[in-house]
XYZ file of C-alpha atoms in Angstrom:
228
model
C 0.000 0.000 0.000
C 2.903 2.368 0.763
C 4.180 1.835 -2.789
C 0.782 2.759 -4.239
C 0.598 5.943 -2.133
C 4.135 6.924 -3.174
C 3.316 6.358 -6.839
C 0.140 8.446 -6.587
C 2.044 11.277 -4.881
C 4.679 11.319 -7.621
C 2.053 11.273 -10.355
C 0.202 14.163 -8.721
C 3.458 16.118 -8.623
C 4.073 15.405 -12.317
C 0.530 16.438 -13.189
C 0.922 19.702 -11.251
C 4.220 20.359 -13.019
C 2.522 19.882 -16.385
C -0.219 22.346 -15.434
C 2.364 24.937 -14.393
C 4.225 24.492 -17.670
C 0.996 25.037 -19.577
C 0.250 28.268 -17.684
C 3.765 29.713 -17.973
C 4.658 29.202 -21.637
C 5.859 32.498 -23.177
C 8.128 33.914 -25.868
C 10.883 36.430 -25.053
C 12.185 39.307 -27.190
C 10.738 41.935 -29.524
C 8.525 41.402 -32.576
C 7.988 43.891 -35.399
C 4.636 44.388 -37.161
C 4.073 46.201 -40.452
C 0.282 45.852 -40.342
C -1.662 48.140 -38.032
C -4.492 45.599 -37.793
C -2.111 42.780 -36.828
C -0.406 44.982 -34.246
C -3.705 46.013 -32.644
C -4.830 42.384 -32.527
C -1.678 41.438 -30.600
C -1.906 44.111 -27.860
C -4.493 45.668 -25.549
C -5.522 49.084 -24.192
C -3.966 51.042 -27.071
C -3.834 54.842 -26.833
C -2.857 57.030 -29.808
C -0.989 60.339 -29.655
C -2.195 62.146 -32.798
C 0.089 65.198 -32.321
C -2.733 67.400 -33.591
C -2.238 69.736 -30.611
C 1.382 70.481 -31.569
C 2.185 73.921 -33.011
C 3.728 73.983 -36.487
C 6.926 75.371 -35.045
C 10.107 74.465 -33.172
C 9.566 72.382 -30.014
C 11.988 72.455 -27.111
C 12.985 69.079 -25.700
C 12.572 66.919 -23.793
C 8.981 66.861 -25.005
C 6.938 65.127 -22.297
C 3.686 63.645 -23.567
C 0.706 61.903 -21.978
C -1.867 59.901 -23.917
C -4.539 57.834 -22.222
C -3.004 55.967 -19.290
C 0.537 56.264 -20.678
C 3.327 58.822 -20.684
C 6.604 59.086 -22.583
C 9.333 61.513 -23.623
C 10.443 62.540 -27.115
C 13.823 64.123 -27.741
C 16.503 64.381 -30.424
C 20.268 64.387 -30.895
C 20.347 67.653 -32.835
C 21.909 71.036 -32.116
C 19.887 72.942 -31.101
C 18.076 70.151 -29.300
C 14.679 70.797 -30.852
C 11.910 68.820 -32.465
C 9.472 70.382 -34.912
C 5.732 70.304 -35.496
C 5.072 69.438 -39.149
C 2.011 68.706 -41.292
C -0.779 70.912 -42.509
C -4.428 71.637 -41.858
C -5.716 69.718 -38.850
C -3.296 66.796 -39.221
C -0.096 67.625 -37.357
C 2.988 65.412 -37.101
C 6.141 65.204 -35.014
C 9.406 65.818 -36.867
C 12.933 67.127 -36.289
C 14.559 70.520 -36.689
C 17.201 69.137 -39.085
C 17.089 66.265 -41.574
C 20.171 64.657 -40.009
C 18.580 64.514 -36.547
C 16.752 61.483 -35.218
C 13.766 61.174 -32.899
C 14.223 59.245 -29.664
C 11.191 58.070 -27.691
C 11.929 56.971 -24.127
C 10.732 57.057 -20.502
C 7.655 55.026 -21.379
C 5.212 54.066 -18.647
C 6.183 50.696 -17.181
C 3.053 49.034 -18.596
C 3.934 49.835 -22.227
C 4.690 46.604 -24.107
C 3.943 47.876 -27.601
C 4.828 51.035 -29.511
C 4.108 51.856 -33.131
C 2.917 54.500 -35.535
C 3.131 55.887 -39.038
C 6.725 56.702 -39.977
C 7.626 58.623 -43.139
C 9.499 61.691 -44.379
C 8.735 65.393 -44.716
C 10.516 68.238 -46.485
C 11.950 71.581 -45.381
C 8.462 73.080 -45.220
C 7.022 70.258 -43.117
C 5.064 68.686 -45.977
C 5.065 64.976 -46.787
C 7.752 63.823 -49.211
C 8.550 60.385 -50.628
C 11.731 58.721 -51.775
C 13.837 57.911 -48.714
C 14.333 54.865 -46.528
C 14.545 55.100 -42.750
C 15.626 53.053 -39.735
C 13.659 52.198 -36.605
C 15.378 50.675 -33.574
C 13.435 49.445 -30.535
C 14.796 48.188 -27.224
C 13.294 46.805 -24.024
C 14.348 46.964 -20.372
C 16.286 43.690 -20.739
C 18.577 45.317 -23.299
C 17.162 43.361 -26.244
C 17.256 45.369 -29.486
C 15.475 45.018 -32.823
C 16.206 47.193 -35.882
C 13.880 47.493 -38.856
C 14.603 49.148 -42.212
C 11.596 50.951 -43.678
C 11.983 51.187 -47.466
C 10.358 54.128 -49.297
C 7.767 54.825 -46.593
C 4.515 56.657 -47.247
C 2.085 58.363 -44.881
C 0.313 55.012 -44.471
C 3.477 53.055 -43.569
C 2.760 51.564 -40.152
C 5.453 49.905 -38.044
C 4.896 48.545 -34.547
C 7.097 46.773 -32.011
C 5.785 44.455 -29.300
C 7.984 43.255 -26.453
C 7.520 40.585 -23.805
C 9.035 43.092 -21.351
C 8.568 46.838 -20.960
C 9.611 48.976 -23.931
C 12.647 51.151 -23.133
C 13.348 53.187 -26.288
C 12.373 53.682 -29.909
C 14.708 55.585 -32.238
C 13.725 56.805 -35.718
C 16.033 58.316 -38.326
C 16.017 59.101 -42.032
C 18.603 57.489 -44.308
C 18.353 60.114 -47.046
C 21.798 60.622 -48.599
C 21.059 64.231 -49.599
C 19.816 65.218 -46.126
C 16.626 66.560 -47.664
C 14.117 64.266 -45.922
C 13.178 64.856 -42.282
C 12.113 61.871 -40.110
C 8.421 62.334 -39.302
C 5.938 60.450 -37.102
C 2.154 60.482 -36.927
C -0.301 58.746 -34.571
C 2.121 57.145 -32.124
C 0.496 54.013 -30.638
C 1.216 52.962 -27.047
C -0.156 49.623 -25.867
C -0.221 47.180 -22.989
C 0.369 43.450 -23.291
C -2.432 41.370 -24.750
C -4.343 39.147 -22.358
C -3.916 35.837 -24.178
C -3.899 32.389 -22.517
C -0.571 30.646 -22.894
C -0.510 27.904 -25.532
C 0.759 24.672 -23.969
C 3.535 22.702 -25.595
C 2.562 19.245 -26.959
C 4.898 17.645 -24.412
C 2.968 19.325 -21.584
C -0.298 17.889 -22.902
C 1.261 14.423 -23.142
C 2.642 14.616 -19.605
C -0.671 15.799 -18.190
C -2.819 13.221 -20.001
C -0.390 10.414 -19.251
C -0.333 11.256 -15.548
C -4.120 11.514 -15.325
C -4.555 8.217 -17.174
C -2.140 6.415 -14.870
C -3.874 7.855 -11.804
C -7.168 6.471 -13.112
C -5.633 3.039 -13.714
C -4.213 2.910 -10.173
C -7.580 3.932 -8.713
C -9.298 1.097 -10.584
C -6.689 -1.409 -9.371
C -7.250 -0.279 -5.780
C -11.014 -0.773 -6.089
C -10.507 -4.252 -7.565
C -8.102 -5.186 -4.736
C -10.655 -4.170 -2.111
C -13.386 -6.258 -3.791
C -11.174 -9.346 -3.654
């Protein structure tokens, strides 16, 4: 009888281990999305900074922004250290004071797991211009980094990054050889992690089902022993 009890205890422990493995399965690192719909489907509680309240003028940095439940900072590496409000009409964008400058987003709220937006180029007058590639580099608090090259972006070119840990920075720069295209951002998306049940590995299923089946077999054997 002691052997049966010991076997049952071990099987229960294995079954519990399988359940924990099923609940804790996750993927580390950063993933890039080039579809706004796919990005939104993979995150939750997204808030969008439209930049429509920015003046079409030079902006001193750091530029501290709040959108929904999130906050972040935008700055640049230029001299003077200024960003610039671009766009026209009621649709304003965030750009730089010089074409060679880049935009650095940082100091995100700790709950931010996704950041994205529409990344393209503008000209000296702050109007949209085509014909230049750009580079986006995202990092998380673990120091993991992912770089994405955006080729010939348009105003509808969406890029989003989702991390398993909090987003630390996002850097955006133009690769225009003539320094005539300014890096420009519209509708910056900030998002929390999606609430998605972990998908168990096949081995976890096998371990769980095998343990439960063996427990059932032992229980039947015990009932038969008592009857005899």
